[in-house]
Amino acid sequence: MAPADDVLTRTQIDAELATLPQWRYAGELRCVLKCPTSAGALELFAAIGALAQEANHHPDVDWRYDTLFIATSSHDAGGQITARDITLARAISAAAVAAGAEAATETKNDPDPAF
């Protein structure tokens, strides 16, 4: 299990999300990223995989043509949000900027209507 001091309160999550405009909280941290091309989405997917391996913290990623649907929470903390989720979200956001991806406002082909 995650250390108790690693789990964030809702107030802490909201404060962190204020600096992560691509992300929102819906029981987990979620982000929808639209890439310039399908190939670009696959490259970003691979970059996210490398970041996850490096952090030993693995988000759920669903690829739909040029769009990635990403969700992260800490399974070892009962699905709560931890500092590790925030760190990974920041790294994914930086990779998205480098890939030319933007936060999607339309969620067509969304694998989960809650996105």
Tab-separated table of C-alpha atoms in Angstrom:
chain	number	residue	atom	x	y	z
A	1	MET	CA	0.000	0.000	0.000
A	2	ALA	CA	1.021	3.599	-0.547
A	3	PRO	CA	2.286	5.510	2.466
A	4	ALA	CA	-0.491	7.519	4.132
A	5	ASP	CA	1.366	10.777	3.468
A	6	ASP	CA	1.445	9.965	-0.264
A	7	VAL	CA	-2.385	10.062	-0.600
A	8	LEU	CA	-3.735	13.517	-1.462
A	9	THR	CA	-6.840	15.169	-0.046
A	10	ARG	CA	-9.417	16.630	-2.410
A	11	THR	CA	-8.151	20.121	-1.513
A	12	GLN	CA	-4.605	19.103	-2.454
A	13	ILE	CA	-5.818	17.491	-5.683
A	14	ASP	CA	-7.726	20.650	-6.644
A	15	ALA	CA	-4.666	22.809	-5.895
A	16	GLU	CA	-2.488	20.599	-8.094
A	17	LEU	CA	-5.062	20.537	-10.895
A	18	ALA	CA	-5.027	24.332	-10.954
A	19	THR	CA	-1.526	23.977	-12.437
A	20	LEU	CA	-2.495	21.087	-14.750
A	21	PRO	CA	-5.153	22.541	-17.082
A	22	GLN	CA	-5.289	19.431	-19.302
A	23	TRP	CA	-6.357	17.243	-16.371
A	24	ARG	CA	-9.509	16.883	-14.299
A	25	TYR	CA	-10.581	14.812	-11.336
A	26	ALA	CA	-13.356	12.233	-11.729
A	27	GLY	CA	-12.450	9.711	-9.035
A	28	GLU	CA	-9.123	9.470	-10.861
A	29	LEU	CA	-7.070	11.988	-12.819
A	30	ARG	CA	-8.229	12.120	-16.444
A	31	CYS	CA	-6.972	13.789	-19.566
A	32	VAL	CA	-7.964	13.629	-23.240
A	33	LEU	CA	-5.196	14.579	-25.662
A	34	LYS	CA	-5.707	15.182	-29.372
A	35	CYS	CA	-2.580	14.811	-31.480
A	36	PRO	CA	-1.949	16.281	-34.932
A	37	THR	CA	-2.007	12.789	-36.510
A	38	SER	CA	-2.650	9.176	-35.655
A	39	ALA	CA	1.076	8.486	-35.939
A	40	GLY	CA	1.708	11.344	-33.519
A	41	ALA	CA	-0.745	9.792	-31.068
A	42	LEU	CA	1.149	6.498	-31.255
A	43	GLU	CA	4.444	8.288	-30.640
A	44	LEU	CA	2.947	10.044	-27.614
A	45	PHE	CA	1.510	6.725	-26.423
A	46	ALA	CA	5.028	5.242	-26.566
A	47	ALA	CA	6.433	8.255	-24.698
A	48	ILE	CA	3.789	7.830	-21.993
A	49	GLY	CA	4.732	4.152	-21.750
A	50	ALA	CA	8.384	5.068	-21.243
A	51	LEU	CA	7.461	7.631	-18.567
A	52	ALA	CA	5.301	5.049	-16.812
A	53	GLN	CA	8.070	2.458	-16.838
A	54	GLU	CA	10.559	4.974	-15.484
A	55	ALA	CA	8.163	5.994	-12.698
A	56	ASN	CA	6.952	2.421	-12.071
A	57	HIS	CA	3.466	3.931	-12.094
A	58	HIS	CA	1.194	2.949	-14.973
A	59	PRO	CA	-1.816	4.934	-16.204
A	60	ASP	CA	-4.669	3.565	-18.278
A	61	VAL	CA	-4.291	4.800	-21.855
A	62	ASP	CA	-6.820	4.255	-24.622
A	63	TRP	CA	-5.826	5.154	-28.190
A	64	ARG	CA	-8.528	6.241	-30.628
A	65	TYR	CA	-7.003	7.333	-33.949
A	66	ASP	CA	-5.461	10.738	-33.112
A	67	THR	CA	-6.737	10.935	-29.526
A	68	LEU	CA	-5.481	9.445	-26.269
A	69	PHE	CA	-7.742	8.993	-23.244
A	70	ILE	CA	-5.601	8.817	-20.105
A	71	ALA	CA	-6.562	8.018	-16.524
A	72	THR	CA	-4.360	7.549	-13.495
A	73	SER	CA	-4.864	6.655	-9.866
A	74	SER	CA	-2.820	4.622	-7.413
A	75	HIS	CA	-4.026	1.040	-7.275
A	76	ASP	CA	-1.775	0.346	-4.304
A	77	ALA	CA	-3.588	3.146	-2.435
A	78	GLY	CA	-7.055	1.773	-3.096
A	79	GLY	CA	-7.516	3.819	-6.263
A	80	GLN	CA	-6.887	7.126	-4.515
A	81	ILE	CA	-4.824	9.977	-5.950
A	82	THR	CA	-1.264	10.187	-4.719
A	83	ALA	CA	1.678	12.489	-5.318
A	84	ARG	CA	2.875	9.890	-7.852
A	85	ASP	CA	-0.230	10.527	-9.967
A	86	ILE	CA	0.451	14.261	-9.991
A	87	THR	CA	4.097	13.705	-10.922
A	88	LEU	CA	3.106	11.384	-13.760
A	89	ALA	CA	0.407	13.806	-14.969
A	90	ARG	CA	3.005	16.601	-15.130
A	91	ALA	CA	5.388	14.397	-17.117
A	92	ILE	CA	2.609	13.340	-19.516
A	93	SER	CA	1.580	16.977	-19.992
A	94	ALA	CA	5.174	17.921	-20.851
A	95	ALA	CA	5.384	15.041	-23.342
A	96	ALA	CA	2.066	16.152	-24.850
A	97	VAL	CA	3.346	19.689	-25.385
A	98	ALA	CA	6.496	18.311	-27.037
A	99	ALA	CA	4.312	16.136	-29.301
A	100	GLY	CA	2.082	19.045	-30.313
A	101	ALA	CA	-0.950	17.476	-28.600
A	102	GLU	CA	-3.719	19.588	-27.161
A	103	ALA	CA	-6.377	18.922	-24.571
A	104	ALA	CA	-9.441	17.719	-26.441
A	105	THR	CA	-12.732	19.478	-25.875
A	106	GLU	CA	-14.705	16.955	-27.933
A	107	THR	CA	-14.754	13.388	-26.692
A	108	LYS	CA	-16.060	11.594	-29.793
A	109	ASN	CA	-15.198	7.876	-29.665
A	110	ASP	CA	-14.678	8.174	-25.919
A	111	PRO	CA	-14.168	4.731	-24.377
A	112	ASP	CA	-15.841	5.892	-21.163
A	113	PRO	CA	-18.741	8.365	-21.203
A	114	ALA	CA	-17.487	9.805	-17.917
A	115	PHE	CA	-14.466	11.255	-19.707
